[in-house]
Amino acid sequence: MHIMARIAVTDGMAPGAVSRLEKAGHEVVQGFIEKSDLLNGALDGFDAIIVRSATKLSSEIIAASSSLKVIGRAGVGVDNIDLKAAGSAGIMVVNAPNASTQSVVELTIGHLLSSLRHVAKADRGLREGKWEKKQMKGTELSGKCLGLIGFGRIAQGVAKVAKTLGMEIHTYDPYLPPKVAKSQGAYLHKKVDSLFQTCTHISIHCNLTEETHHLVNEKRMKMMPGKQGGIACGNHIVNCARGGIIDEDALLSSLESGIITSAALDVFEVEPATGNNKLIQHENFHGTPHIGAATMEAQRRVGLDIADAVILGLSGKKPKTLVNGSFL
Ligand code: MLT
């Protein structure tokens, strides 16, 4: 069979997605490529590359990959790809923004519940032979105000579940048409400070940009009310979006001072985050290693969606999930 295009898949892909690319007549070469090799032209002769978050496609790597026509990001965030450099080189960048929504929604709710009922902390105690029943008194989500920073697909999914648990939904999203918030029964705050002043529970669902870098800082965490409906439930923060939106030093000092009662993160300013990160050692912190999209269902959908988008892009058509539209 005549091979139409060569595609490098560097961060893994569900088998069904690989066979979809192959059935379309393309050659798929799987395997992680080190940064130094990418800089030395390892992608020469490849028409497309499909990455997750481990492979970073900087402007230097893009400049060293002159045969590339399409970059596929098997996931949502494209912060590991220099979009400007790709655009100037005439390379189309596509992603798979919808496939992992439900998985991230479920992890966010899991972190919220785990924080409030000390699931991770109580488990750590049990493993040390402690039976800390009295210390593990929690609070309910019901009756509390949940503040969602960003109100895209994932935040709206979280809102839907949180509402069924009896939470009142608030959001700050400067790009959101007010009618969308209204239709989802969420109160839209014009100022982010007002969200912090209102909500005891904050969950982050925006991209990391210059505007959102350290948006969650000490000043804002101090604004949180710490009680709701006569219950001193404390203040709780969850982030399953991107590291860097929370100032982690400020979060650690807020946990130490008690301004923040619990924090649960799936994403970190520096990843992989290890035991050297003092935040991870705090007793009122629990975390996961960037696994929001790591479910069998999401990975199957992500793989198939990105395979379809790359196939379309290679055929010269414009995929719906084109990220750098201006390159055309
Ligand atoms: C995404 O942006 O799709 C998620 O954070 C998962 C990932 O980076 O792999």
Coordinates of C-alpha atoms and ligand atoms in Angstrom, one line a residue:
M1 CA 0.0 0.0 0.0
H2 CA 1.2 3.5 -0.8
I3 CA 2.0 5.3 2.5
M4 CA 0.3 8.7 2.5
A5 CA 2.1 10.3 5.5
R6 CA 4.5 9.4 8.3
I7 CA 3.2 10.2 11.8
A8 CA 5.3 10.2 15.0
V9 CA 3.4 9.4 18.1
T10 CA 5.7 10.3 21.0
D11 CA 3.7 10.2 24.2
G12 CA 1.6 7.1 23.7
M13 CA -1.8 6.6 22.1
A14 CA -4.7 4.1 22.5
P15 CA -4.3 1.1 20.1
G16 CA -7.7 1.8 18.4
A17 CA -6.5 5.3 17.5
V18 CA -3.2 4.0 16.0
S19 CA -5.1 1.6 13.8
R20 CA -7.4 4.3 12.7
L21 CA -4.4 6.3 11.4
E22 CA -3.0 3.1 9.8
K23 CA -6.3 2.3 8.1
A24 CA -6.3 5.8 6.6
G25 CA -3.0 4.7 4.9
H26 CA -0.5 6.4 7.2
E27 CA 2.6 5.0 8.8
V28 CA 2.7 5.4 12.5
V29 CA 6.1 5.4 14.4
Q30 CA 5.6 5.2 18.2
G31 CA 8.1 6.1 20.8
F32 CA 9.3 8.9 23.0
I33 CA 11.9 11.2 21.4
E34 CA 14.4 13.0 23.6
K35 CA 14.6 16.8 23.4
S36 CA 18.2 16.7 22.1
D37 CA 17.2 14.3 19.2
L38 CA 14.2 16.5 18.4
L39 CA 16.6 19.5 18.2
N40 CA 18.8 17.5 15.9
G41 CA 16.1 16.8 13.3
A42 CA 14.6 13.5 14.6
L43 CA 11.3 14.6 13.0
D44 CA 12.8 15.0 9.5
G45 CA 10.7 13.1 7.0
F46 CA 7.6 13.1 9.4
D47 CA 4.5 14.9 8.1
A48 CA 2.8 14.9 11.5
I49 CA 3.5 14.4 15.2
I50 CA 1.0 13.5 17.9
V51 CA 1.9 14.5 21.5
R52 CA 0.4 14.6 24.9
S53 CA 2.1 16.8 27.5
A54 CA 5.5 15.1 27.9
T55 CA 6.8 16.2 24.5
K56 CA 7.5 20.0 24.4
L57 CA 7.5 21.4 20.9
S58 CA 9.5 24.7 21.3
S59 CA 10.2 27.1 18.5
E60 CA 13.7 25.6 18.1
I61 CA 12.3 22.1 17.7
I62 CA 9.7 23.3 15.2
A63 CA 12.4 25.1 13.3
A64 CA 14.4 21.8 13.2
S65 CA 11.4 19.8 11.8
S66 CA 10.9 21.2 8.3
S67 CA 8.7 18.4 6.9
L68 CA 6.0 18.7 9.6
K69 CA 2.5 19.8 8.3
V70 CA 0.4 18.9 11.3
I71 CA 0.9 18.8 15.1
G72 CA -1.8 16.9 17.0
R73 CA -2.2 17.4 20.8
A74 CA -3.9 14.4 22.2
G75 CA -5.7 16.4 24.9
V76 CA -6.8 19.9 25.7
G77 CA -3.9 22.1 26.8
V78 CA -1.6 23.3 24.1
D79 CA 0.8 25.1 26.4
N80 CA 3.6 22.6 25.5
I81 CA 3.5 23.7 21.8
D82 CA 4.8 27.1 20.5
L83 CA 1.7 28.0 18.5
K84 CA 3.3 31.1 17.0
A85 CA 6.3 29.2 15.7
A86 CA 4.0 26.5 14.3
G87 CA 1.8 29.1 12.6
S88 CA 4.8 30.9 11.0
A89 CA 6.1 27.6 9.8
G90 CA 2.7 26.8 8.2
I91 CA 2.1 23.9 10.6
M92 CA -1.5 23.2 11.6
V93 CA -2.0 22.5 15.3
V94 CA -5.1 20.5 16.3
N95 CA -6.2 19.2 19.7
A96 CA -9.0 17.0 21.2
P97 CA -10.8 19.4 23.6
N98 CA -14.0 17.5 24.3
A99 CA -12.8 13.9 24.9
S100 CA -11.6 14.2 28.5
T101 CA -14.4 16.5 29.9
Q102 CA -16.2 13.9 31.9
S103 CA -13.1 12.4 33.4
V104 CA -11.8 15.8 34.6
V105 CA -15.3 16.6 36.0
E106 CA -15.3 13.3 38.0
L107 CA -11.7 13.9 39.3
T108 CA -12.6 17.4 40.4
I109 CA -15.7 16.2 42.3
G110 CA -13.6 13.4 43.8
H111 CA -11.0 15.9 45.1
L112 CA -13.7 18.1 46.5
L113 CA -15.3 15.3 48.4
S114 CA -12.0 13.8 49.5
S115 CA -10.9 17.2 50.9
L116 CA -14.1 17.8 52.8
R117 CA -14.3 14.3 54.3
H118 CA -10.5 13.9 54.8
V119 CA -10.4 10.7 52.7
A120 CA -6.7 10.9 51.8
K121 CA -5.7 12.2 55.2
A122 CA -7.7 9.6 57.1
D123 CA -6.2 6.9 54.9
R124 CA -2.6 8.1 55.7
G125 CA -3.5 7.9 59.4
L126 CA -4.9 4.4 59.1
R127 CA -1.7 3.2 57.4
E128 CA 0.3 4.6 60.3
G129 CA -2.0 2.6 62.7
K130 CA -4.0 5.6 63.9
W131 CA -7.8 5.5 64.5
E132 CA -8.4 9.3 64.3
K133 CA -12.2 9.3 64.3
K134 CA -12.7 12.5 66.2
Q135 CA -10.1 14.4 64.2
M136 CA -11.7 13.5 60.9
K137 CA -15.0 15.4 61.4
G138 CA -15.7 17.0 58.0
T139 CA -18.3 19.2 56.4
E140 CA -20.9 18.7 53.7
L141 CA -20.7 20.2 50.3
S142 CA -24.5 20.8 50.4
G143 CA -25.4 24.4 51.2
K144 CA -22.0 25.8 50.3
C145 CA -21.0 28.2 47.6
L146 CA -18.8 26.7 44.9
G147 CA -16.7 29.3 42.9
L148 CA -15.7 28.1 39.5
I149 CA -12.9 30.1 37.8
G150 CA -13.6 29.7 34.1
F151 CA -16.9 28.3 33.0
G152 CA -16.2 26.1 29.9
R153 CA -17.2 22.5 29.3
I154 CA -15.5 21.1 32.4
A155 CA -16.7 23.7 34.8
Q156 CA -20.2 23.4 33.5
G157 CA -20.0 19.6 34.1
V158 CA -18.7 20.2 37.7
A159 CA -21.5 22.7 38.3
K160 CA -24.1 20.1 37.2
V161 CA -22.9 17.5 39.7
A162 CA -22.3 20.0 42.5
K163 CA -25.8 21.3 42.1
T164 CA -27.2 17.8 42.6
L165 CA -25.2 17.8 45.8
G166 CA -26.9 20.9 47.0
M167 CA -24.2 23.5 46.2
E168 CA -24.8 27.0 45.0
I169 CA -22.8 27.7 41.8
H170 CA -20.8 30.9 41.3
T171 CA -18.4 31.6 38.5
Y172 CA -15.9 34.2 37.2
D173 CA -15.3 34.0 33.5
P174 CA -14.7 37.3 31.7
Y175 CA -15.2 35.7 28.3
L176 CA -18.6 34.1 29.1
P177 CA -21.8 35.4 27.7
P178 CA -24.0 36.1 30.8
K179 CA -26.9 34.1 29.3
V180 CA -24.7 30.9 29.4
A181 CA -24.2 31.3 33.2
K182 CA -27.9 32.0 33.6
S183 CA -28.9 29.0 31.6
Q184 CA -26.7 26.8 33.9
G185 CA -28.1 28.4 37.1
A186 CA -24.7 29.9 37.9
Y187 CA -24.2 33.4 39.4
L188 CA -21.7 35.2 37.2
H189 CA -19.3 37.5 39.0
K190 CA -17.9 40.5 37.1
K191 CA -14.8 40.7 39.4
V192 CA -12.7 37.7 40.5
D193 CA -12.3 39.3 44.0
S194 CA -16.1 39.1 44.5
L195 CA -16.0 35.3 43.8
F196 CA -13.4 34.8 46.5
Q197 CA -15.4 37.0 48.9
T198 CA -18.4 34.8 48.4
C199 CA -17.2 31.2 48.1
T200 CA -15.7 28.8 50.6
H201 CA -14.9 26.3 47.9
I202 CA -13.0 27.3 44.7
S203 CA -12.2 25.1 41.8
I204 CA -10.1 26.2 38.8
H205 CA -11.2 25.5 35.2
C206 CA -9.4 28.1 33.1
N207 CA -6.3 28.0 30.9
L208 CA -2.9 29.2 32.1
T209 CA -2.2 32.5 30.4
E210 CA -0.4 35.7 31.4
E211 CA -3.8 36.9 32.7
T212 CA -4.4 33.8 34.9
H213 CA -0.9 33.2 36.2
H214 CA -1.0 33.3 40.0
L215 CA -4.6 34.5 39.8
V216 CA -5.1 32.6 43.1
N217 CA -2.8 34.5 45.4
E218 CA -2.5 35.2 49.1
K219 CA -4.5 38.4 48.9
R220 CA -7.5 36.6 47.3
M221 CA -7.3 33.5 49.5
K222 CA -7.5 35.9 52.5
M223 CA -10.8 37.2 51.1
M224 CA -12.6 33.8 51.4
P225 CA -15.3 33.8 54.0
G226 CA -14.5 30.5 55.9
K227 CA -18.1 29.9 56.8
Q228 CA -21.5 29.5 55.2
G229 CA -25.0 29.0 56.5
G230 CA -23.7 29.2 60.1
I231 CA -21.2 26.4 59.6
A232 CA -17.5 27.2 59.9
C233 CA -16.6 24.9 57.0
G234 CA -13.3 26.6 56.2
N235 CA -11.9 27.4 52.8
H236 CA -11.0 24.8 50.2
I237 CA -9.2 25.0 46.8
V238 CA -9.1 22.4 44.0
N239 CA -7.1 22.7 40.8
C240 CA -7.4 20.1 38.0
A241 CA -6.7 22.6 35.2
R242 CA -3.1 23.9 35.0
G243 CA -0.3 24.5 37.4
G244 CA 0.8 28.1 37.7
I245 CA -2.7 29.5 38.2
I246 CA -2.3 29.1 41.9
D247 CA 0.8 30.7 43.5
E248 CA 2.0 27.5 45.3
D249 CA 4.2 29.4 47.8
A250 CA 1.1 31.5 48.8
L251 CA -1.0 28.3 49.0
L252 CA 1.5 26.7 51.4
S253 CA 1.6 29.7 53.7
S254 CA -2.2 29.9 53.6
L255 CA -2.4 26.3 54.6
E256 CA 0.1 26.9 57.4
S257 CA -1.7 29.9 58.7
G258 CA -5.1 28.2 58.4
I259 CA -6.6 30.7 56.0
I260 CA -7.0 27.7 53.6
T261 CA -8.4 24.6 55.3
S262 CA -7.6 22.1 52.5
A263 CA -6.0 22.1 49.0
A264 CA -6.2 19.4 46.4
L265 CA -4.2 19.6 43.2
D266 CA -3.9 17.5 40.1
V267 CA -1.6 20.0 38.4
F268 CA 1.5 21.8 39.7
E269 CA 3.7 24.8 38.8
V270 CA 6.6 22.3 38.2
E271 CA 5.8 18.8 36.9
P272 CA 6.6 16.2 37.8
A273 CA 6.0 17.5 41.3
T274 CA 8.0 15.4 43.8
G275 CA 8.5 15.1 47.5
N276 CA 10.8 18.2 47.4
N277 CA 7.6 20.2 46.9
K278 CA 6.8 21.3 50.5
L279 CA 3.1 21.8 49.6
I280 CA 2.8 18.0 49.0
Q281 CA 4.0 17.3 52.5
H282 CA 1.4 19.5 54.2
E283 CA -1.1 17.5 56.2
N284 CA -4.1 19.3 54.7
F285 CA -3.0 18.8 51.2
H286 CA -3.6 15.9 48.9
G287 CA -2.9 15.5 45.3
T288 CA -2.7 13.4 42.1
P289 CA 0.0 13.4 39.4
H290 CA -1.9 15.2 36.6
I291 CA -4.3 12.4 35.9
G292 CA -7.5 14.4 35.0
A293 CA -7.7 12.8 31.6
A294 CA -6.2 9.5 32.6
T295 CA -9.2 7.2 32.3
M296 CA -9.7 4.4 29.8
E297 CA -12.7 6.1 28.4
A298 CA -11.1 9.5 28.0
Q299 CA -7.9 8.1 26.4
R300 CA -9.9 6.1 23.9
R301 CA -11.9 9.2 22.9
V302 CA -8.9 11.5 23.0
G303 CA -7.0 9.1 20.7
L304 CA -9.8 8.7 18.2
D305 CA -10.6 12.4 18.1
I306 CA -7.0 13.4 17.5
A307 CA -6.5 10.7 14.9
D308 CA -9.6 12.0 13.0
A309 CA -8.3 15.6 13.3
V310 CA -4.8 14.7 12.1
I311 CA -6.2 12.6 9.2
L312 CA -8.3 15.6 8.1
G313 CA -5.5 18.1 8.5
L314 CA -3.1 15.9 6.4
S315 CA -5.8 15.7 3.6
G316 CA -5.6 19.5 3.4
K317 CA -9.0 20.1 5.1
K318 CA -9.6 22.3 8.1
P319 CA -10.4 20.2 11.3
K320 CA -13.0 21.7 13.7
T321 CA -10.4 21.6 16.5
L322 CA -7.8 23.7 14.7
V323 CA -6.1 25.7 17.4
N324 CA -3.9 28.1 15.4
G325 CA -6.5 29.2 12.8
S326 CA -4.5 32.2 11.7
F327 CA -1.8 30.0 10.1
L328 CA -4.0 29.4 7.0
Ligands
MLT1 C1 -5.0 18.1 28.9 O1 -4.6 19.2 28.7 O2 -5.6 17.4 28.0 C2 -4.8 17.4 30.2 O3 -4.2 18.3 31.1 C3 -4.2 16.1 30.2 C4 -2.8 16.0 29.6 O4 -2.1 17.0 29.6 O5 -2.4 15.0 29.2

